[in-house]
Short mmCIF file of C-alpha atoms and ligand atoms in Angstrom, two decimals:
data_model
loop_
_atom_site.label_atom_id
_atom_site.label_comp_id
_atom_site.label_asym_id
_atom_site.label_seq_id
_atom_site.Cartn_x
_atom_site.Cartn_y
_atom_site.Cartn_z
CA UNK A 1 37.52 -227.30 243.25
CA UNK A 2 38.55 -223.27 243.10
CA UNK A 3 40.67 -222.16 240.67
CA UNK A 4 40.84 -219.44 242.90
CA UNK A 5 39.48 -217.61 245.60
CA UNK A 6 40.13 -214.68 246.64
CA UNK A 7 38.95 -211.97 249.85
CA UNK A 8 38.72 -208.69 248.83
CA UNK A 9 39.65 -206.31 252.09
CA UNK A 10 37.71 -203.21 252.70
CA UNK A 11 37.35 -200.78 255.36
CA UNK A 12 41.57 -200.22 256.16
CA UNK A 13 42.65 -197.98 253.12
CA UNK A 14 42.76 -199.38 249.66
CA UNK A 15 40.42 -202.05 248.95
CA UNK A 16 42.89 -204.88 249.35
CA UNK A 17 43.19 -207.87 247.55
CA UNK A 18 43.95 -211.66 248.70
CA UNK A 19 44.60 -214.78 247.07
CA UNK A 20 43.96 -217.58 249.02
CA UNK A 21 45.47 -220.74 249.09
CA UNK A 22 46.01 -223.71 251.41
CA UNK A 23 47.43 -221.63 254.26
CA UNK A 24 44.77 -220.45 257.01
CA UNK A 25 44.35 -216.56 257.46
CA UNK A 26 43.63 -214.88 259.94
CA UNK A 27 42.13 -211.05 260.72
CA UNK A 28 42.49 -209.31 263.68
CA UNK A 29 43.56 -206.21 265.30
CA UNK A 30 47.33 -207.76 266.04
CA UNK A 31 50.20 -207.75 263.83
CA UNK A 32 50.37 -211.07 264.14
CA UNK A 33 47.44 -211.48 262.17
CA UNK A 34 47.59 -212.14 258.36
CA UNK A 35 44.93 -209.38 257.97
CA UNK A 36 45.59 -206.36 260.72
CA UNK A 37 42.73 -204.30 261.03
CA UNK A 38 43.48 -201.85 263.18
CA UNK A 39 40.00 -200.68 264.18
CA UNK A 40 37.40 -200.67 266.93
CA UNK A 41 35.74 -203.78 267.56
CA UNK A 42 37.73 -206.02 266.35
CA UNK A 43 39.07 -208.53 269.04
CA UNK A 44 43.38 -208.87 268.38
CA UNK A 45 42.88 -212.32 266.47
CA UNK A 46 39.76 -212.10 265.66
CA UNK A 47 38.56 -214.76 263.10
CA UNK A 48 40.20 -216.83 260.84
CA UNK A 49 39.54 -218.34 256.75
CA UNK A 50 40.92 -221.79 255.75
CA UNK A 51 40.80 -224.43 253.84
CA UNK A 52 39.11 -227.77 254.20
CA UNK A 53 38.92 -230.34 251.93
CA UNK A 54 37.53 -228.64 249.02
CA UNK A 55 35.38 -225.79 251.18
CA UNK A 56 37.48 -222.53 252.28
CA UNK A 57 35.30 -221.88 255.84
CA UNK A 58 35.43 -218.76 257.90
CA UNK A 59 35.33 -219.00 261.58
CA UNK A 60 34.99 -216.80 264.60
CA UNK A 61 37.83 -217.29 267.80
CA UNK A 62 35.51 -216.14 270.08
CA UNK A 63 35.35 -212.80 269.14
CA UNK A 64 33.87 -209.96 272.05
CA UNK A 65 31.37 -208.44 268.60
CA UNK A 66 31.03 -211.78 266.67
CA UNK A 67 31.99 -212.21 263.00
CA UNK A 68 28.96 -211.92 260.60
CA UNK A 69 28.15 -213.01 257.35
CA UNK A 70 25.90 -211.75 255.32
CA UNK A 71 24.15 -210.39 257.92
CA UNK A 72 24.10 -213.27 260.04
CA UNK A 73 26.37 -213.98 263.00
CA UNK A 74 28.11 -217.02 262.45
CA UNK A 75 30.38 -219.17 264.46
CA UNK A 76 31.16 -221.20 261.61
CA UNK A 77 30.64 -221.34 257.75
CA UNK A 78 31.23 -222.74 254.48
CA UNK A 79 32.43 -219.99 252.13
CA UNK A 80 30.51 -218.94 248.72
CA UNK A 81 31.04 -216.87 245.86
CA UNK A 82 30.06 -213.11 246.96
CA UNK A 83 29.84 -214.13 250.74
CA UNK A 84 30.24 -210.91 252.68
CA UNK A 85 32.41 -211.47 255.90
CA UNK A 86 31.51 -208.46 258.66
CA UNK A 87 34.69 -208.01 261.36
CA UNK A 88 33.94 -204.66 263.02
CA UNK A 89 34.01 -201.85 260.79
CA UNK A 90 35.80 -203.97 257.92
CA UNK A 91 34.05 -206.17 255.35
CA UNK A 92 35.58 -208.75 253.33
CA UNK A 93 34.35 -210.27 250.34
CA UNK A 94 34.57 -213.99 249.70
CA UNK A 95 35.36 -214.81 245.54
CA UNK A 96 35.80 -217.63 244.14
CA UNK A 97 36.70 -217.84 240.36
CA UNK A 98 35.28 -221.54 238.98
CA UNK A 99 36.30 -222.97 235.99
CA UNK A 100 32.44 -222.34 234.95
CA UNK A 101 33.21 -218.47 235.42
CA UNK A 102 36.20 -218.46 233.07
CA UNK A 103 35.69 -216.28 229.93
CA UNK A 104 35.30 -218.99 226.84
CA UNK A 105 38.54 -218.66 224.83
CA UNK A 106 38.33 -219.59 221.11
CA UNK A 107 41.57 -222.15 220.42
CA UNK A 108 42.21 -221.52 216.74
CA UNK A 109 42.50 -224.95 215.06
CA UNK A 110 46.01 -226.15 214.73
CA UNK A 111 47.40 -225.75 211.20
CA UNK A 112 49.47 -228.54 211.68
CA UNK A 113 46.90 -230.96 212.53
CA UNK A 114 46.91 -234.40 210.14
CA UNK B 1 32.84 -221.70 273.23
CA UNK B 2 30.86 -218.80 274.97
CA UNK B 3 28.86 -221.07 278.04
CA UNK B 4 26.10 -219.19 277.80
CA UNK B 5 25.42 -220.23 273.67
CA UNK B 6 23.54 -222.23 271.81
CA UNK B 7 25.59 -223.22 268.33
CA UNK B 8 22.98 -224.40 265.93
CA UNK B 9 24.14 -226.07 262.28
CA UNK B 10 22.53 -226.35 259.27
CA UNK B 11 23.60 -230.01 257.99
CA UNK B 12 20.74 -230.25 255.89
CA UNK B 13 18.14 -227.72 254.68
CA UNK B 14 16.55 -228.84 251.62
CA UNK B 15 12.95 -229.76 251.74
CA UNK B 16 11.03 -233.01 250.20
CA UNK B 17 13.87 -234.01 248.05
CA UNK B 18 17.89 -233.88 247.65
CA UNK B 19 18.79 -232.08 245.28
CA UNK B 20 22.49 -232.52 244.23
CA UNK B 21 24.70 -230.17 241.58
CA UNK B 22 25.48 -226.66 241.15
CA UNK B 23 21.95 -225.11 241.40
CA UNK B 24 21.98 -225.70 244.93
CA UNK B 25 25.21 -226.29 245.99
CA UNK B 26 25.18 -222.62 248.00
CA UNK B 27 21.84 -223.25 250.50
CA UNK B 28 22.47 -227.06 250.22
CA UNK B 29 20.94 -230.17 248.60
CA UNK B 30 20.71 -232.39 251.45
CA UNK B 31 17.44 -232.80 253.32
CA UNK B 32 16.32 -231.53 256.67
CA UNK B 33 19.07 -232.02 259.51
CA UNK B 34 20.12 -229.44 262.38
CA UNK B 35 22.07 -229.93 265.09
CA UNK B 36 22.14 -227.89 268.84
CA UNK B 37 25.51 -228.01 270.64
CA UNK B 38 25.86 -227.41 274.28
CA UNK B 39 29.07 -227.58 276.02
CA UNK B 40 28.44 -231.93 276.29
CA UNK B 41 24.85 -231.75 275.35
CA UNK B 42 24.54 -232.91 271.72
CA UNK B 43 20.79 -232.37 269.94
CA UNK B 44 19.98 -233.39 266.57
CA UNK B 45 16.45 -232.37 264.75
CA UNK B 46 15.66 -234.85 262.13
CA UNK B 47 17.52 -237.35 260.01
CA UNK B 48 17.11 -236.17 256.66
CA UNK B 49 20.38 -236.58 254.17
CA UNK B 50 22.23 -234.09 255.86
CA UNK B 51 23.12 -236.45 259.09
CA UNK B 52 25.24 -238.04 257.11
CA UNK B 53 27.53 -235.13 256.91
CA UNK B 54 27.05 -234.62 260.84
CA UNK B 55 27.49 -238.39 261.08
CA UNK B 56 31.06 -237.84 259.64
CA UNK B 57 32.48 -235.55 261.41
CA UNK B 58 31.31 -236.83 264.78
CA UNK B 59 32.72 -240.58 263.74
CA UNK B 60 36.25 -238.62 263.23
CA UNK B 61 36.40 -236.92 266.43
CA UNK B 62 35.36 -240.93 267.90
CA UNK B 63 38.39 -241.89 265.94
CA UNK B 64 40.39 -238.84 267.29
CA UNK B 65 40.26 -240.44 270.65
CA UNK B 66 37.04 -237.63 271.61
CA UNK B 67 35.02 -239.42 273.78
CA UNK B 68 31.24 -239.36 272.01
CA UNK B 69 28.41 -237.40 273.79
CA UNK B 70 25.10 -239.34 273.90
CA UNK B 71 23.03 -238.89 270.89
CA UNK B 72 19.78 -236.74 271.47
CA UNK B 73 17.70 -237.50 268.11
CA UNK B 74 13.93 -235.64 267.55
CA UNK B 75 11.83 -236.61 264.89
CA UNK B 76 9.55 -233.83 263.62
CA UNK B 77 7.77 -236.49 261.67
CA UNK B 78 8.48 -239.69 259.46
CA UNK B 79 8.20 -237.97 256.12
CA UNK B 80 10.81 -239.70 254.25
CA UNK B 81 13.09 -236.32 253.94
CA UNK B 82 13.37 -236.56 257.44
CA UNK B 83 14.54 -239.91 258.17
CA UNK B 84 16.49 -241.22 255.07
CA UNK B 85 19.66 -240.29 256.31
CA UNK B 86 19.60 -242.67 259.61
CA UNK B 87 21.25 -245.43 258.07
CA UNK B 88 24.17 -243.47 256.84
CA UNK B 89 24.62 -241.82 259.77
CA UNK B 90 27.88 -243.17 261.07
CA UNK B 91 27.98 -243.22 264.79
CA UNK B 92 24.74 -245.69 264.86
CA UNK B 93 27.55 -247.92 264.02
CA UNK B 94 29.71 -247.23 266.64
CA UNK B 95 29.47 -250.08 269.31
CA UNK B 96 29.15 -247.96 272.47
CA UNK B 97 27.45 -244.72 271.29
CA UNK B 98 24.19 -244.40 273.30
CA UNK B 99 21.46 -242.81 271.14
CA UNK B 100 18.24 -242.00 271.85
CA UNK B 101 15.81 -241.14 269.12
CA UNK B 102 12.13 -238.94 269.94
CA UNK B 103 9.30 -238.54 267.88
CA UNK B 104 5.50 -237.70 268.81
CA UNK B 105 3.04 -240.09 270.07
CA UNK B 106 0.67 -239.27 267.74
CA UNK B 107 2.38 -241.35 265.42
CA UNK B 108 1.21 -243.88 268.16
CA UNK B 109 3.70 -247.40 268.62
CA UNK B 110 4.57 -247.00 264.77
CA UNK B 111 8.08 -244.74 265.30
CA UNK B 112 10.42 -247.85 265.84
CA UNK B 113 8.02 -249.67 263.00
CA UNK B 114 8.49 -247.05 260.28
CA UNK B 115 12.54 -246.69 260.93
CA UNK B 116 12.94 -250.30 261.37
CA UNK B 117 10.96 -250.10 258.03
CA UNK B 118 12.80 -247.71 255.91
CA UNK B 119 15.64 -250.70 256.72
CA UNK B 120 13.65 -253.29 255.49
CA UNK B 121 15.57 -255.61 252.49
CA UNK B 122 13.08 -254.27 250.21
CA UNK B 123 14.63 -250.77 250.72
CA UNK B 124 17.79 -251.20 252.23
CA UNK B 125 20.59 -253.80 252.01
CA UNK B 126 20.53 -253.75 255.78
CA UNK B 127 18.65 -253.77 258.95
CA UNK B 128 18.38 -251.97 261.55
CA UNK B 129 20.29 -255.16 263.80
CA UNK B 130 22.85 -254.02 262.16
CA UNK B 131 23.39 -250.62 264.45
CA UNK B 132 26.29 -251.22 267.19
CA UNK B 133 25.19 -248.27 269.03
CA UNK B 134 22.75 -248.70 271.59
CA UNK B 135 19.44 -247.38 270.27
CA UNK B 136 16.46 -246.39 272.39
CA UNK B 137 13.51 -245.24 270.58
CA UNK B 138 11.42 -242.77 272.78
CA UNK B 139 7.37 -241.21 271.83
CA UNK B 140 7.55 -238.37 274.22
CA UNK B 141 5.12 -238.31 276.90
CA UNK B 142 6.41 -235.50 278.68
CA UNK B 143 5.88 -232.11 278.35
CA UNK B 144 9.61 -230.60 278.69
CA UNK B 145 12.45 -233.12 278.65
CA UNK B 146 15.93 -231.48 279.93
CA UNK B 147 19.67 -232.47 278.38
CA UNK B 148 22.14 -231.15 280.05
CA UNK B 149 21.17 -227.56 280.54
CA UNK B 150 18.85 -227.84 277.83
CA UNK B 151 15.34 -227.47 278.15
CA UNK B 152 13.54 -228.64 275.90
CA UNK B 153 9.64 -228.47 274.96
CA UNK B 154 7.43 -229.63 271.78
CA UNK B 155 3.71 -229.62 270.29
CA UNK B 156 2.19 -231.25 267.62
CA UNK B 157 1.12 -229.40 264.17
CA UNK B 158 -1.62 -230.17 262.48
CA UNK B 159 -1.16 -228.29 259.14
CA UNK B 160 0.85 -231.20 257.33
CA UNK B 161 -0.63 -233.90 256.05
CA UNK B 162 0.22 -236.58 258.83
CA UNK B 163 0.99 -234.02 261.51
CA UNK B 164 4.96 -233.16 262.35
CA UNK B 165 5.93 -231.83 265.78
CA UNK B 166 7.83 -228.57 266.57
CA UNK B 167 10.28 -228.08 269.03
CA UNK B 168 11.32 -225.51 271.46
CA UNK B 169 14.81 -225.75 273.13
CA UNK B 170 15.73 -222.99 275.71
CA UNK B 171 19.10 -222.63 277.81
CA UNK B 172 18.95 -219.62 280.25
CA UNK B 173 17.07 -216.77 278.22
CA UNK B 174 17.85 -218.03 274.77
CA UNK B 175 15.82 -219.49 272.97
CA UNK B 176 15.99 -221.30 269.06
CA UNK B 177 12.29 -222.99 268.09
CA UNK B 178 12.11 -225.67 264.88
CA UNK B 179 9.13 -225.22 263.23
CA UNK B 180 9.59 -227.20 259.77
CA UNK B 181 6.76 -228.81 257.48
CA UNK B 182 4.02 -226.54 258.41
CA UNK B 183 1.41 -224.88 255.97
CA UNK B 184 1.14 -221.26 258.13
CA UNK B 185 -1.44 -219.71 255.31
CA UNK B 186 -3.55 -222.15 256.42
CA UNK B 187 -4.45 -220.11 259.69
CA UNK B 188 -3.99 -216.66 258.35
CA UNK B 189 -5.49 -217.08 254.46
CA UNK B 190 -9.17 -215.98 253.90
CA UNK B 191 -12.13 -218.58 254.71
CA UNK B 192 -12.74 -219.27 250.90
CA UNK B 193 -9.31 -220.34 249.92
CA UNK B 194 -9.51 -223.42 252.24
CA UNK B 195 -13.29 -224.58 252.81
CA UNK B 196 -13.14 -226.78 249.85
CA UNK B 197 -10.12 -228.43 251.25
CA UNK B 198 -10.56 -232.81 252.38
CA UNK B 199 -7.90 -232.52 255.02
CA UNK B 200 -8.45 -229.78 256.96
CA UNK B 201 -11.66 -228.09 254.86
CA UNK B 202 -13.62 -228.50 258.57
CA UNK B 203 -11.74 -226.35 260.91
CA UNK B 204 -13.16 -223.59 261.21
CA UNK B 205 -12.22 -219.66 261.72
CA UNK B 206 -11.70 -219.79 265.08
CA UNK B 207 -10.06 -223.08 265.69
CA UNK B 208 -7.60 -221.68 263.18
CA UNK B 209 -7.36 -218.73 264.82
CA UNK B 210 -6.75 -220.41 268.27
CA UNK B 211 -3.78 -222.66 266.52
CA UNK B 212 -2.50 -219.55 265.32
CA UNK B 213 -2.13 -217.79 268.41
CA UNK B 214 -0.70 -221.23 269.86
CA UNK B 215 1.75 -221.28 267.20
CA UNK B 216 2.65 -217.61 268.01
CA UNK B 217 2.76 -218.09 271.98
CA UNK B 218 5.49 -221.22 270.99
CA UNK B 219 7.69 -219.42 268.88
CA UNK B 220 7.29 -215.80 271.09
CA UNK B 221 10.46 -213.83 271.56
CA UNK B 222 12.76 -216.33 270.22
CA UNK B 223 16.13 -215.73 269.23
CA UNK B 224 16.20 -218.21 266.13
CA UNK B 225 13.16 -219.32 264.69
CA UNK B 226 13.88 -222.25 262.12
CA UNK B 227 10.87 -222.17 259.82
CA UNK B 228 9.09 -223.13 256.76
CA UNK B 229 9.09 -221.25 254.18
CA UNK B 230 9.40 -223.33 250.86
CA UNK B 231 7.26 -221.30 248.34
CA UNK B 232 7.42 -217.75 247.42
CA UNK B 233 3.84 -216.31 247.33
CA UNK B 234 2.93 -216.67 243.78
CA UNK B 235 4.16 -220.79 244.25
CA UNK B 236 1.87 -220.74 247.05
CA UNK B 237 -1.02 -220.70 245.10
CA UNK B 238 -0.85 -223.86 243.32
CA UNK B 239 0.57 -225.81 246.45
CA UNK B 240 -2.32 -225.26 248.60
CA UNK B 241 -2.83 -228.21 250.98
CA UNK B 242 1.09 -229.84 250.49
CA UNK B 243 1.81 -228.50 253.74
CA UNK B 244 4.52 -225.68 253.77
CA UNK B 245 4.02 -222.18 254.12
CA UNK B 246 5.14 -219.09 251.96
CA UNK B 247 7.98 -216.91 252.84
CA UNK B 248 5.63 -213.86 253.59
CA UNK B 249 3.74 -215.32 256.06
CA UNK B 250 5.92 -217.28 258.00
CA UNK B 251 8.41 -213.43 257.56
CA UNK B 252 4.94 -212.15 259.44
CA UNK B 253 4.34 -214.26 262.13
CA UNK B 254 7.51 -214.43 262.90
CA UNK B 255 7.40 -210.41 263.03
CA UNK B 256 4.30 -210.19 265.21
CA UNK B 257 5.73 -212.71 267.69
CA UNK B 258 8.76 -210.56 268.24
CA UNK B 259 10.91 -213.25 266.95
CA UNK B 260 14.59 -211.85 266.45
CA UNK B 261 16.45 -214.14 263.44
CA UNK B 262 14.32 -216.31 261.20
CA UNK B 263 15.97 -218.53 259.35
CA UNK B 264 14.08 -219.93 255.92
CA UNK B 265 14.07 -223.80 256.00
CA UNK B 266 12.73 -226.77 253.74
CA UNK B 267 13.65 -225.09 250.53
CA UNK B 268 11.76 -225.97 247.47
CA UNK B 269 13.74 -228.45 245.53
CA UNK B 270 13.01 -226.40 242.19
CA UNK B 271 14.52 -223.45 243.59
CA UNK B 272 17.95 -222.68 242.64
CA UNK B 273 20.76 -220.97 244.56
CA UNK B 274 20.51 -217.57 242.07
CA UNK B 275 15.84 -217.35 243.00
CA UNK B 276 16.65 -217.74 246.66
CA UNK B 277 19.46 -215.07 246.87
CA UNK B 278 17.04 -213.11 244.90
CA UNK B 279 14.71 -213.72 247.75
CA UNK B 280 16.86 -212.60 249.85
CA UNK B 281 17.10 -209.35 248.17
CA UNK B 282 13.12 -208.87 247.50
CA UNK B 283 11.93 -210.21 251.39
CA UNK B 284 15.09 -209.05 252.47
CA UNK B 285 13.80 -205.59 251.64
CA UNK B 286 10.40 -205.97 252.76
CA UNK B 287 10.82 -207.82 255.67
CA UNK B 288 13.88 -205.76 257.04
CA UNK B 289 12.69 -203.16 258.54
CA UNK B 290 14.43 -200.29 260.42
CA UNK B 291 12.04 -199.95 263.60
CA UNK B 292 12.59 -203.63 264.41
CA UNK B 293 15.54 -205.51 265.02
CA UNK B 294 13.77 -208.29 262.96
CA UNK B 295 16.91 -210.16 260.60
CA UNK B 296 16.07 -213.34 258.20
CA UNK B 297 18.10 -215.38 255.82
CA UNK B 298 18.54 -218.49 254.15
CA UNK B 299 18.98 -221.23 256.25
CA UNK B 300 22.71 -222.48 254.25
CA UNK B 301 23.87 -226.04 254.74
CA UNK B 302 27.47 -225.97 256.28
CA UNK B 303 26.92 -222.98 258.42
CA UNK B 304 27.42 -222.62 262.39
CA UNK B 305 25.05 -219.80 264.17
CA UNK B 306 25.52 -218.52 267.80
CA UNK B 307 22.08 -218.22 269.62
ZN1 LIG C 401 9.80 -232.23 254.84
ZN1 LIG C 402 6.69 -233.64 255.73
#
């Protein structure tokens, strides 16, 4: 399970940061859309990322230019650490922080301890 | 869904092998499964591990009241990573589901033997009785055989030791080809690096050369080409005669035949999730080229491509 995940936002201003949680997301060019990105090429709701089980998954609403990731355009897929999602102009990273990635933390022994 | 579209998921992609844990948890333990949507039309290539996960979600949209298309299963051989998923694949045990499973002929009057005999007590706790659904087990005679507005064509492969059958399926001008479990270097390496070979050491040049082109004319101009590509070069070498190709030449042929995506399928179990994303950066590089359109990638289990 993530600990957390995250979508970093690029392409509108500052690089944006996201935490995701259990709520879906979605990026378009509307302001409805969790994530507006008002540029070209991007249909008004335009794709979406959500949670599934235990997988966050991004997905394209029939989009006119097609969401890609990594490269690849997708009409559906599981999410992984470093995954780049392509909307238009805008590209969000996918990051997922595991418990595996967490920096080891030395716990002093307890004084106390009989 | 765009009517014009193939969708095309990876349930499986794994080759010889699942492969379960971390390592491989981003391109996918489970073996060899892929399925081709089409409006009703509902194609499956082979029943590695990875129907099971198909298997699921089609038994919850049965249980969401969705009434179940019929079940179009092709068998690109009986190699046990391609059929040890069947009997966890859920919807077999749906009383009512029609499903009708294809393999090649060569395999002459032994398809319904061998899955009836992956069931067998000695290997399974049940038999194959035991499916509700109404099975049909087909060799395909015919050339082309159409689903819906599918069109869909096939020819045997002789580079894999017991043969394995690829499979072309076309709807209007686009066009997706699964070509799995085929040793390509076979037909492009030089004459000394396969003479001494017992399987196929007496084809010659040009017989070689003539399944090449064949291979080329199948998989011309396609949008998606699923294909082997379990070994990076230097593996190659010491798997000569397993049957799989390397990543460079299957990147090539696909090139030369003006094929648009390729996706890399039947990963090496050894391989781990960090060597094939560096793959993707060294072929990536190579293969990527800026006067061609030409894209590849790693074929990822869980993931849904428009063709
Ligand atoms: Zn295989
Ligand atoms: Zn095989």
């Amino acid at each position: 399970m993530y600990e957390t995940a995250f979508l970093e936002v690029r392409g509108v201003g500052a690089i944006q940061g996201i935490e995701l949680g259990s709520e879906e997301i979605t990026i378009g060019r509307s302001p409805e859309a969790t994530i507006q990105l008002p540029l070209k090429n991007i249909s008004r709701i335009h794709a979406r990322v959500y949670r599934m089980d235990e997988e966050y998954l991004v997905e394209d609403l029939d989009s006119t230019n097609g969401t890609y990731l990594n490269n690849v355009r997708i009409v559906r897929s599981v999410l992984r650490d470093n995954d780049q999602i392509e909307i238009g102009e805008a590209r969000l990273l996918f990051l997922e922080k595991k418990l595996r990635d967490m920096p080891t933390v030395n716990v002093p022994p307890k004084a106390t301890d009989s | 869904m765009s009517s014009n579209q193939l969708h095309v998921t990876f349930w499986g992609t794994r080759g010889s092998l699942p492969t379960p844990g971390r390592m491989t948890e981003k391109y996918g333990g489970n073996t060899p499964c892929v399925s081709i949507e089409h409006q009703d039309s509902l194609v499956i290539i082979d029943a590695g591990t990875g129907i099971r996960l198909l298997g699921i979600e089609l038994a919850k949209a049965v249980n969401a009241g969705k009434h179940l298309k019929k079940i179009h299963l092709f068998l690109s051989h009986t190699h046990w990573d391609h059929i040890q998923g069947l009997p966890f694949f859920e919807p077999a045990f749906i009383p009512g589901v029609q499903m009708h499973i294809y393999g090649s002929p060569a395999r002459e009057k032994v398809l319904e033997n061998i899955l009836e005999g992956q069931m067998d007590t000695h290997y399974f706790p049940i038999d194959m009785s035991m499916f509700n659904a109404t099975l049909e087990i087909h060799e395909i005679n015919a050339k082309a055989i159409e689903i819906g507005d599918l069109r869909l064509d096939w020819q045997e492969q002789i580079f894999h030791p017991g043969g394995c059958a690829r499979y072309r399926i076309r709807l209007g001008d686009r066009t997706m080809v699964y070509a799995s479990d085929i040793e390509l270097d076979q037909m492009t390496d030089p004459p000394e690096n396969f003479q001494a070979d017992p399987q196929w050491g007496h084809l010659d040049l040009e017989e070689r050369a003539r399944l090449l082109a064949e291979f080329k004319d199948f998989i011309r101009g396609a949008d998606l080409l699923i294909g082997d590509g379990q070994y990076s070069e230097t593996e190659y070498t010491n798997r000569r005669g397993w049957g799989h190709s390397s990543i460079p030449t299957v990147a090539e042929i696909a090139i030369e035949s003006e094929v648009k995506q390729l996706a890399v399928f039947h990963h090496e179990p050894r391989t781990s999730d960090s060597q094939i994303d560096d793959y993707g950066r060294t072929y990536g590089r190579r293969f990527r080229t800026k006067e061609t359109s030409f894209n590849l990638f790693w074929a990822r289990e869980g993931m849904t491509i428009a063709v």
